[in-house]
Amino acid sequence: MRYEELTELARQLRVDSVRAADAAGSGHPTSSMSAADLAAVLLAHHLRYDFSDPGNPANDRLIFSKGHASPLLYSLYKAAGAVDDEELLTFRKRDSRLEGHPTPLLPWVDVATGSLGQGLPVGVGMALAGKYLDRVPNRIWVLSGDSEMAEGSVWEAVEHASFEQLDNLKLIIDVNRLGQRGPTRHQHDLGAYARRLRAFGWHTVEVDGHDVEAVDKALTEAAGVDGRPTAVIAATRKGRGVAAVEDREGKHGKPLPDAEAAIEELGGPRFIRVEVEPPPAAPARHVGHVGHVGHVGHVGDSTPPALPRFEPGTEEATRTAYGRALAALGSARGDVVALDAEVGDSTRTEYFKEEHPDRYLEFYIAEQQLVAGAVGLQARGWVPYASTFAAFLTRAHDFIRMAAVSRAGINLVGSHAGIAIGEDGPSQMGLEDLAMLRSVHGSTVLYPCDANQTARLVAAMAELDGIRYLRTSRGETPVIYGPDEEFPIGGSKVLRSGDGDKATIVAAGVTVHEALRAADALAADGIPVRVVDLYSVKPVDVGTLDDAGRATGCVLTVEDHRPEGGIGDAVAEAFSDGRPAPRLARLGVHGMPASATPEEQLHAAGIDAESIAAAVKLLVEEVVAP
Amino acid sequence: MRYEELTELARQLRVDSVRAADAAGSGHPTSSMSAADLAAVLLAHHLRYDFSDPGNPANDRLIFSKGHASPLLYSLYKAAGAVDDEELLTFRKRDSRLEGHPTPLLPWVDVATGSLGQGLPVGVGMALAGKYLDRVPNRIWVLSGDSEMAEGSVWEAVEHASFEQLDNLKLIIDVNRLGQRGPTRHQHDLGAYARRLRAFGWHTVEVDGHDVEAVDKALTEAAGVDGRPTAVIAATRKGRGVAAVEDREGKHGKPLPDAEAAIEELGGPRFIRVEVEPPPAAPARHVGHVGHVGHVGHVGDSTPPALPRFEPGTEEATRTAYGRALAALGSARGDVVALDAEVGDSTRTEYFKEEHPDRYLEFYIAEQQLVAGAVGLQARGWVPYASTFAAFLTRAHDFIRMAAVSRAGINLVGSHAGIAIGEDGPSQMGLEDLAMLRSVHGSTVLYPCDANQTARLVAAMAELDGIRYLRTSRGETPVIYGPDEEFPIGGSKVLRSGDGDKATIVAAGVTVHEALRAADALAADGIPVRVVDLYSVKPVDVGTLDDAGRATGCVLTVEDHRPEGGIGDAVAEAFSDGRPAPRLARLGVHGMPASATPEEQLHAAGIDAESIAAAVKLLVEEVVAP
């Protein structure tokens, strides 16, 4: 396109953004208008994308990190012929694919955006996939706002992209000077951004974001940079093209006051259709150790993993079983990738590294980038397992939440769960992780108590949809299951059971072993109890719990987790379906732990065998007493 | 001290670190040994601190962001005469104040560390307090590891410290080259850190961290820098001084293999006692608008706030009531500070800014720094209210978790709760916030449904301990309470009640109004029901719920939140005390919402009046049916 045509295209994008927001009665047209010239040049001259085949691995990817500029994105799709004008005007309406912020309900959107500062870290995941795993010559274009450069997650990504020499990653910063409630820190000081990015090793290009010729040259320069990521830093004006809103405060996130006049001022509707350049013919997909040969989302020749087998009666830490099982899974499936945040020796993810170094990604201590990397990788068809301490997954909570909005399939593994870690103290103890992961939409939450169970669950996770979480423990626990035992997702195991059971103890992870010891002591005291291993915290085994509740009349949950949001709540939820429920009671970690041995911790928190037995006796006495 | 003495002191700190970890059988001596020279020079020549009066506002503050180097910190305390050798050797043992990672159980520790990348952002909060609120000439010294520079939260702090010209903030980076599982990204490339920090506007000094003379000069230079924060970037060797571990991989987080030999190699025990320089006489505390005159933790002349009053029968958004109440609270109390993350117009915190601009802190879009800033401010005796969208508080989950370990008293306010926000879609909807905040140790979780209730709770929060969370809504809701109504923490309000009630509906926030409409419709159908407004989600009003359960036999919870971790779980927990419970059922947001109007959202999720009435009918029929 000639530059005059690009300018016209940009005006069309502005007009369509104004029209979409006006039809919706809400939305962010001014944030769209600032980036319209950048988007027009990108679409017409630089993006290589086959809109009829969004899964084509050779396609460039386009991430609108400033997701509130969705009117611009949808106007681009219209210009590319992917959506029609009628659909454009369904923006933000019920049942429309054109949501307030983009989600993968649209086939050309890989990941949801709208929580700022996430597009670049997710783009890093896609760029890692493209450069090192898929080995395709595509580019990952990320459009970012200037305000969101304040998010630390952006700088985790900036650092990692440089370290990994991600020259396929192209960031475009729409420096429109105005945030939601006023000026940004750096306003139109492009150099402030450039200096920071260059110090991290990026190539930078500063440009007038409304000069399409200059933008075209900048994007050409960006596309050609080798060996390092590039940022095009563009000075723009929010609301560009309409005097009533251009570069003015107080115009964020609302339709233009007079859309008709604005459209007139922008020169009226246009009907330019862009023929977007398709990618070069896709090269054969890189074949990994055992063959990640499928198209995105399809796995080639996967074989059943030769999972590690542990001898019942011995002891092993579930984190160790996780590491060994993951290594085995990696041998069976070429699409499994392991991600570490500089604790691979503790989480045992390092066992995977030893066998599959080319599918092991080190993100250093940057948990937001860790999870964002997983989201980016799964968007390219890989099956990521991202691990850190359970406590530190809270650092990435917003990324996990947004991963669910992205309909992402990722595996998260949190080690060092609970007070059972002992001396390191509360900063290192995962005590809120079950609550966090249970509340995530469509999640699966697993918490094994022995090594064989862990291995089976690690393999099963890969087959699930959505966010899958596995909680592992630091210390060794007895192996109580055989290596061929099966553990269906949503199931549980009844470990003690008899006709005269007077109560049910529901436990998971380390407390299973405490519960078994308590049950033995209680049986010796003439109080037989049922014990349920609730390894699947979500979904929860309502049937087994129901049976146990009916048979024994009372259910005691015991967990190495805060009393809120974890196993106690999960069991209570199972009984919250309107029918009469058994009597419920719960043990959990109420106080603030300090340093002590694991045994001392369990006792002090009242979740060891002795405390469990005492609680059961109280419960059982109440049956008799009143 | 002469340099030879400083070197001797550093050796003493190493010896004591080795001894403490050896006595504990765990801990991080090698991470302590790298920073021993830095710590020795700081303690003996630069820190101004009165160990007998840790609350002295003129004291410098010392934050060990690398909290795992706690043996070094405790060895410093011993050198300063604050702890004795006997206590040093209780390190990591049960009931010791010397925990695996430092916590404020020790009077000289302001905030807990151990989750990396938090010390600097919290230090920013303290430095803001010192420079702009307390106006004392103290310095905030933060000792950071090199690995933790990968955390995005560090760069949020680096950016903000520069923007706010925090020349009282002095960062010391112990670049010992080795992380937990291997080399860091930049190893001994001090320039990599210096370039990045300088690009953000910091002054930097690079130094050999084992040359005490050079370190002394570097800290002197740092202390003298005006107008910008300073980082001393020190090259060190992990495990310095003991050949078996010095600069070697695989030596992280464990006692030295042969402590006796190591102590010998370090020259044996020493008994140097440092007379730490006390701060200059504290100047009169800065007096704010109405007088923040007290010593830390004590408030001066606070008066009852003239809270806004809303007319029953009108409509107002609870976020608006929050903003107005906070402004009123700020007029009554000079110690209240409001913190924004670039959404003050949405959260309505901007009302506070209009009246108290000198106590309004803008953190831009950096939620980790937002919450860390609040933690730092409260450590200096201020009462912070930090606000953003409820959804985006998840970004700061790890900081909230650690704030509880710090025994911090902070107020968090999350706006735009739930699907009721409407068209913006799921990325902006707080749907997991109640689960997150309920699981935090010692937290209070409040969720008002009308403007008068909101105002009262905003004022009540300031008087509580721990993490206090208020959830506000975007849209207007009817004012149903009078302005003089009282709302005790841990209470609830019974809004509909009669002898023949056949069920209880428990709601909070927007669903209260849906529940009331449902109750009216049900009453018209001959099904009287009780309605409870559960504005205090934690602590929860067990007594009222118990009465309602006994009287009506069944309890239905309705919440604009995920079904896990919120009001349904809170009510179920109230009935998990071992006694027989009523039948429970719950309504919540099960699916993934898209864009739609608030009314469409509530209906689609099944939490509007119509859905509630239908659910109650099902519940009531079950009473009759079986």
mmCIF file of N, CA and C in Angstrom, chain A residues 17 26-32 34-35 62-75 77 91-92 97-104 106 109 111-120 142-148 172 174 176 252-253 402 405-406, chain B residues 365 392 395 423-428 595:
data_model
loop_
_atom_site.group_PDB
_atom_site.id
_atom_site.type_symbol
_atom_site.label_atom_id
_atom_site.label_comp_id
_atom_site.label_asym_id
_atom_site.label_seq_id
_atom_site.Cartn_x
_atom_site.Cartn_y
_atom_site.Cartn_z
ATOM 1 N N SER A 17 -13.534 1.870 15.161
ATOM 2 C CA SER A 17 -13.414 1.794 16.624
ATOM 3 C C SER A 17 -14.450 2.688 17.296
ATOM 4 N N SER A 26 -20.161 1.575 25.442
ATOM 5 C CA SER A 26 -19.010 1.538 26.344
ATOM 6 C C SER A 26 -17.804 1.081 25.549
ATOM 7 N N GLY A 27 -16.668 1.025 26.211
ATOM 8 C CA GLY A 27 -15.456 0.590 25.520
ATOM 9 C C GLY A 27 -14.411 1.690 25.476
ATOM 10 N N HIS A 28 -13.324 1.423 24.776
ATOM 11 C CA HIS A 28 -12.132 2.273 24.838
ATOM 12 C C HIS A 28 -11.722 2.772 23.459
ATOM 13 N N PRO A 29 -12.515 3.631 22.846
ATOM 14 C CA PRO A 29 -12.145 4.108 21.511
ATOM 15 C C PRO A 29 -10.885 4.971 21.506
ATOM 16 N N THR A 30 -10.692 5.814 22.523
ATOM 17 C CA THR A 30 -9.526 6.713 22.464
ATOM 18 C C THR A 30 -8.222 5.937 22.545
ATOM 19 N N SER A 31 -8.221 4.839 23.316
ATOM 20 C CA SER A 31 -7.027 3.991 23.405
ATOM 21 C C SER A 31 -6.805 3.222 22.111
ATOM 22 N N SER A 32 -7.856 3.074 21.319
ATOM 23 C CA SER A 32 -7.744 2.433 20.009
ATOM 24 C C SER A 32 -7.202 3.419 18.978
ATOM 25 N N SER A 34 -5.224 5.955 19.251
ATOM 26 C CA SER A 34 -3.805 6.305 19.314
ATOM 27 C C SER A 34 -2.957 5.305 18.535
ATOM 28 N N ALA A 35 -3.372 4.053 18.536
ATOM 29 C CA ALA A 35 -2.550 2.999 17.922
ATOM 30 C C ALA A 35 -2.993 2.650 16.507
ATOM 31 N N LEU A 62 -0.104 -12.138 16.891
ATOM 32 C CA LEU A 62 -0.360 -10.746 17.278
ATOM 33 C C LEU A 62 -1.081 -10.738 18.616
ATOM 34 N N ILE A 63 -0.434 -10.158 19.621
ATOM 35 C CA ILE A 63 -1.020 -10.085 20.959
ATOM 36 C C ILE A 63 -1.297 -8.625 21.291
ATOM 37 N N PHE A 64 -2.555 -8.317 21.529
ATOM 38 C CA PHE A 64 -2.911 -6.976 21.991
ATOM 39 C C PHE A 64 -2.810 -6.953 23.505
ATOM 40 N N SER A 65 -1.615 -6.639 24.010
ATOM 41 C CA SER A 65 -1.474 -6.598 25.466
ATOM 42 C C SER A 65 -2.363 -5.510 26.051
ATOM 43 N N LYS A 66 -2.502 -4.416 25.320
ATOM 44 C CA LYS A 66 -3.476 -3.407 25.764
ATOM 45 C C LYS A 66 -4.849 -3.869 25.271
ATOM 46 N N GLY A 67 -5.384 -4.843 25.985
ATOM 47 C CA GLY A 67 -6.605 -5.511 25.542
ATOM 48 C C GLY A 67 -7.819 -4.609 25.498
ATOM 49 N N HIS A 68 -7.750 -3.503 26.242
ATOM 50 C CA HIS A 68 -8.889 -2.580 26.200
ATOM 51 C C HIS A 68 -8.994 -1.890 24.847
ATOM 52 N N ALA A 69 -7.937 -1.950 24.045
ATOM 53 C CA ALA A 69 -8.023 -1.427 22.671
ATOM 54 C C ALA A 69 -8.667 -2.448 21.738
ATOM 55 N N SER A 70 -9.553 -3.232 22.285
ATOM 56 C CA SER A 70 -10.229 -4.267 21.484
ATOM 57 C C SER A 70 -10.977 -3.696 20.277
ATOM 58 N N PRO A 71 -11.560 -2.483 20.343
ATOM 59 C CA PRO A 71 -12.217 -1.965 19.134
ATOM 60 C C PRO A 71 -11.247 -1.881 17.957
ATOM 61 N N LEU A 72 -10.007 -1.534 18.244
ATOM 62 C CA LEU A 72 -9.006 -1.479 17.179
ATOM 63 C C LEU A 72 -8.706 -2.874 16.648
ATOM 64 N N LEU A 73 -8.574 -3.824 17.545
ATOM 65 C CA LEU A 73 -8.286 -5.193 17.103
ATOM 66 C C LEU A 73 -9.409 -5.722 16.218
ATOM 67 N N TYR A 74 -10.640 -5.479 16.649
ATOM 68 C CA TYR A 74 -11.768 -6.000 15.869
ATOM 69 C C TYR A 74 -11.906 -5.244 14.547
ATOM 70 N N SER A 75 -11.526 -3.969 14.550
ATOM 71 C CA SER A 75 -11.542 -3.205 13.299
ATOM 72 C C SER A 75 -10.476 -3.723 12.340
ATOM 73 N N TYR A 77 -9.545 -6.873 12.277
ATOM 74 C CA TYR A 77 -10.117 -8.128 11.763
ATOM 75 C C TYR A 77 -11.105 -7.846 10.643
ATOM 76 N N PHE A 91 -20.181 -5.642 19.229
ATOM 77 C CA PHE A 91 -19.151 -5.431 20.258
ATOM 78 C C PHE A 91 -19.758 -5.262 21.659
ATOM 79 N N ARG A 92 -19.248 -6.079 22.587
ATOM 80 C CA ARG A 92 -19.626 -6.000 24.012
ATOM 81 C C ARG A 92 -21.072 -6.394 24.278
ATOM 82 N N ARG A 97 -18.854 -12.630 20.002
ATOM 83 C CA ARG A 97 -17.462 -13.045 20.182
ATOM 84 C C ARG A 97 -16.568 -11.839 20.479
ATOM 85 N N LEU A 98 -17.078 -10.665 20.189
ATOM 86 C CA LEU A 98 -16.272 -9.450 20.328
ATOM 87 C C LEU A 98 -16.447 -8.888 21.737
ATOM 88 N N GLU A 99 -15.761 -9.505 22.670
ATOM 89 C CA GLU A 99 -15.911 -9.134 24.077
ATOM 90 C C GLU A 99 -15.215 -7.812 24.379
ATOM 91 N N GLY A 100 -15.503 -7.272 25.555
ATOM 92 C CA GLY A 100 -14.890 -6.017 25.977
ATOM 93 C C GLY A 100 -13.367 -6.070 25.908
ATOM 94 N N HIS A 101 -12.824 -7.197 26.265
ATOM 95 C CA HIS A 101 -11.392 -7.446 26.117
ATOM 96 C C HIS A 101 -11.250 -8.767 25.357
ATOM 97 N N PRO A 102 -10.276 -8.894 24.478
ATOM 98 C CA PRO A 102 -10.210 -10.059 23.586
ATOM 99 C C PRO A 102 -10.024 -11.379 24.339
ATOM 100 N N THR A 103 -10.708 -12.390 23.884
ATOM 101 C CA THR A 103 -10.502 -13.746 24.405
ATOM 102 C C THR A 103 -10.433 -14.715 23.228
ATOM 103 N N PRO A 104 -9.954 -15.921 23.467
ATOM 104 C CA PRO A 104 -9.853 -16.912 22.383
ATOM 105 C C PRO A 104 -11.204 -17.443 21.891
ATOM 106 N N LEU A 106 -12.517 -15.861 19.846
ATOM 107 C CA LEU A 106 -12.156 -15.536 18.466
ATOM 108 C C LEU A 106 -10.963 -16.396 18.055
ATOM 109 N N VAL A 109 -7.395 -14.958 18.233
ATOM 110 C CA VAL A 109 -6.858 -14.508 19.527
ATOM 111 C C VAL A 109 -6.285 -15.728 20.246
ATOM 112 N N VAL A 111 -4.513 -15.680 23.211
ATOM 113 C CA VAL A 111 -4.616 -15.581 24.665
ATOM 114 C C VAL A 111 -5.431 -14.351 25.023
ATOM 115 N N ALA A 112 -6.164 -14.461 26.114
ATOM 116 C CA ALA A 112 -6.952 -13.331 26.598
ATOM 117 C C ALA A 112 -6.024 -12.254 27.148
ATOM 118 N N THR A 113 -6.406 -11.010 26.932
ATOM 119 C CA THR A 113 -5.699 -9.900 27.555
ATOM 120 C C THR A 113 -6.724 -8.990 28.227
ATOM 121 N N GLY A 114 -6.248 -8.011 28.947
ATOM 122 C CA GLY A 114 -7.149 -7.127 29.679
ATOM 123 C C GLY A 114 -6.621 -6.874 31.079
ATOM 124 N N SER A 115 -5.829 -7.810 31.588
ATOM 125 C CA SER A 115 -5.047 -7.531 32.784
ATOM 126 C C SER A 115 -3.688 -7.096 32.258
ATOM 127 N N LEU A 116 -3.353 -5.836 32.477
ATOM 128 C CA LEU A 116 -2.209 -5.244 31.777
ATOM 129 C C LEU A 116 -0.883 -5.868 32.182
ATOM 130 N N GLY A 117 0.066 -5.789 31.281
ATOM 131 C CA GLY A 117 1.405 -6.301 31.553
ATOM 132 C C GLY A 117 1.529 -7.797 31.358
ATOM 133 N N GLN A 118 0.554 -8.422 30.724
ATOM 134 C CA GLN A 118 0.622 -9.871 30.521
ATOM 135 C C GLN A 118 0.982 -10.239 29.079
ATOM 136 N N GLY A 119 0.736 -9.341 28.146
ATOM 137 C CA GLY A 119 0.956 -9.690 26.744
ATOM 138 C C GLY A 119 2.410 -9.993 26.434
ATOM 139 N N LEU A 120 3.328 -9.200 26.961
ATOM 140 C CA LEU A 120 4.741 -9.430 26.652
ATOM 141 C C LEU A 120 5.252 -10.734 27.269
ATOM 142 N N VAL A 142 3.746 -7.850 19.738
ATOM 143 C CA VAL A 142 2.986 -7.505 20.948
ATOM 144 C C VAL A 142 2.727 -5.998 20.937
ATOM 145 N N LEU A 143 1.469 -5.629 20.971
ATOM 146 C CA LEU A 143 1.118 -4.203 21.092
ATOM 147 C C LEU A 143 0.839 -3.903 22.556
ATOM 148 N N SER A 144 1.640 -3.004 23.102
ATOM 149 C CA SER A 144 1.537 -2.684 24.531
ATOM 150 C C SER A 144 1.171 -1.220 24.712
ATOM 151 N N GLY A 145 0.479 -0.920 25.796
ATOM 152 C CA GLY A 145 0.289 0.467 26.170
ATOM 153 C C GLY A 145 1.519 0.983 26.902
ATOM 154 N N ASP A 146 1.572 2.277 27.132
ATOM 155 C CA ASP A 146 2.692 2.832 27.896
ATOM 156 C C ASP A 146 2.482 2.675 29.397
ATOM 157 N N SER A 147 1.232 2.812 29.842
ATOM 158 C CA SER A 147 0.956 2.663 31.278
ATOM 159 C C SER A 147 1.402 1.314 31.803
ATOM 160 N N GLU A 148 1.187 0.280 31.014
ATOM 161 C CA GLU A 148 1.441 -1.065 31.526
ATOM 162 C C GLU A 148 2.935 -1.371 31.643
ATOM 163 N N ILE A 172 5.668 -3.392 20.278
ATOM 164 C CA ILE A 172 5.310 -2.047 19.826
ATOM 165 C C ILE A 172 4.642 -1.340 20.998
ATOM 166 N N ASP A 174 2.683 1.755 22.381
ATOM 167 C CA ASP A 174 1.832 2.883 21.989
ATOM 168 C C ASP A 174 1.903 3.941 23.098
ATOM 169 N N ASN A 176 0.915 6.827 24.305
ATOM 170 C CA ASN A 176 -0.074 7.895 24.088
ATOM 171 C C ASN A 176 -0.159 8.867 25.274
ATOM 172 N N HIS A 252 -10.810 8.452 28.947
ATOM 173 C CA HIS A 252 -10.457 7.024 28.901
ATOM 174 C C HIS A 252 -11.695 6.162 29.106
ATOM 175 N N GLY A 253 -11.802 5.105 28.310
ATOM 176 C CA GLY A 253 -12.797 4.076 28.593
ATOM 177 C C GLY A 253 -14.235 4.507 28.478
ATOM 178 N N MET A 402 -5.960 -15.329 34.607
ATOM 179 C CA MET A 402 -6.120 -14.965 33.201
ATOM 180 C C MET A 402 -5.886 -16.170 32.274
ATOM 181 N N VAL A 405 -9.129 -17.553 31.671
ATOM 182 C CA VAL A 405 -9.879 -16.761 30.682
ATOM 183 C C VAL A 405 -9.368 -17.065 29.275
ATOM 184 N N SER A 406 -8.087 -17.373 29.176
ATOM 185 C CA SER A 406 -7.483 -17.748 27.885
ATOM 186 C C SER A 406 -7.821 -19.169 27.469
ATOM 187 N N ILE B 365 0.482 1.625 37.525
ATOM 188 C CA ILE B 365 -0.055 0.255 37.400
ATOM 189 C C ILE B 365 0.990 -0.749 37.880
ATOM 190 N N PHE B 392 -7.435 -7.278 40.180
ATOM 191 C CA PHE B 392 -6.004 -7.029 40.046
ATOM 192 C C PHE B 392 -5.265 -7.120 41.376
ATOM 193 N N ARG B 395 -2.772 -9.827 41.592
ATOM 194 C CA ARG B 395 -1.390 -9.572 41.174
ATOM 195 C C ARG B 395 -0.451 -9.491 42.377
ATOM 196 N N GLU B 423 -20.182 -5.303 30.942
ATOM 197 C CA GLU B 423 -19.644 -5.472 29.596
ATOM 198 C C GLU B 423 -18.137 -5.670 29.522
ATOM 199 N N ASP B 424 -17.406 -5.240 30.516
ATOM 200 C CA ASP B 424 -15.943 -5.285 30.410
ATOM 201 C C ASP B 424 -15.401 -6.707 30.317
ATOM 202 N N GLY B 425 -16.165 -7.662 30.809
ATOM 203 C CA GLY B 425 -15.764 -9.059 30.646
ATOM 204 C C GLY B 425 -14.888 -9.589 31.762
ATOM 205 N N PRO B 426 -14.545 -10.892 31.664
ATOM 206 C CA PRO B 426 -13.960 -11.606 32.804
ATOM 207 C C PRO B 426 -12.593 -11.098 33.240
ATOM 208 N N SER B 427 -11.807 -10.514 32.351
ATOM 209 C CA SER B 427 -10.478 -10.067 32.780
ATOM 210 C C SER B 427 -10.569 -9.002 33.866
ATOM 211 N N GLN B 428 -11.672 -8.251 33.889
ATOM 212 C CA GLN B 428 -11.815 -7.154 34.850
ATOM 213 C C GLN B 428 -12.656 -7.540 36.074
ATOM 214 N N SER B 595 -18.999 -10.688 27.667
ATOM 215 C CA SER B 595 -19.594 -9.367 27.803
ATOM 216 C C SER B 595 -21.111 -9.462 27.784
#
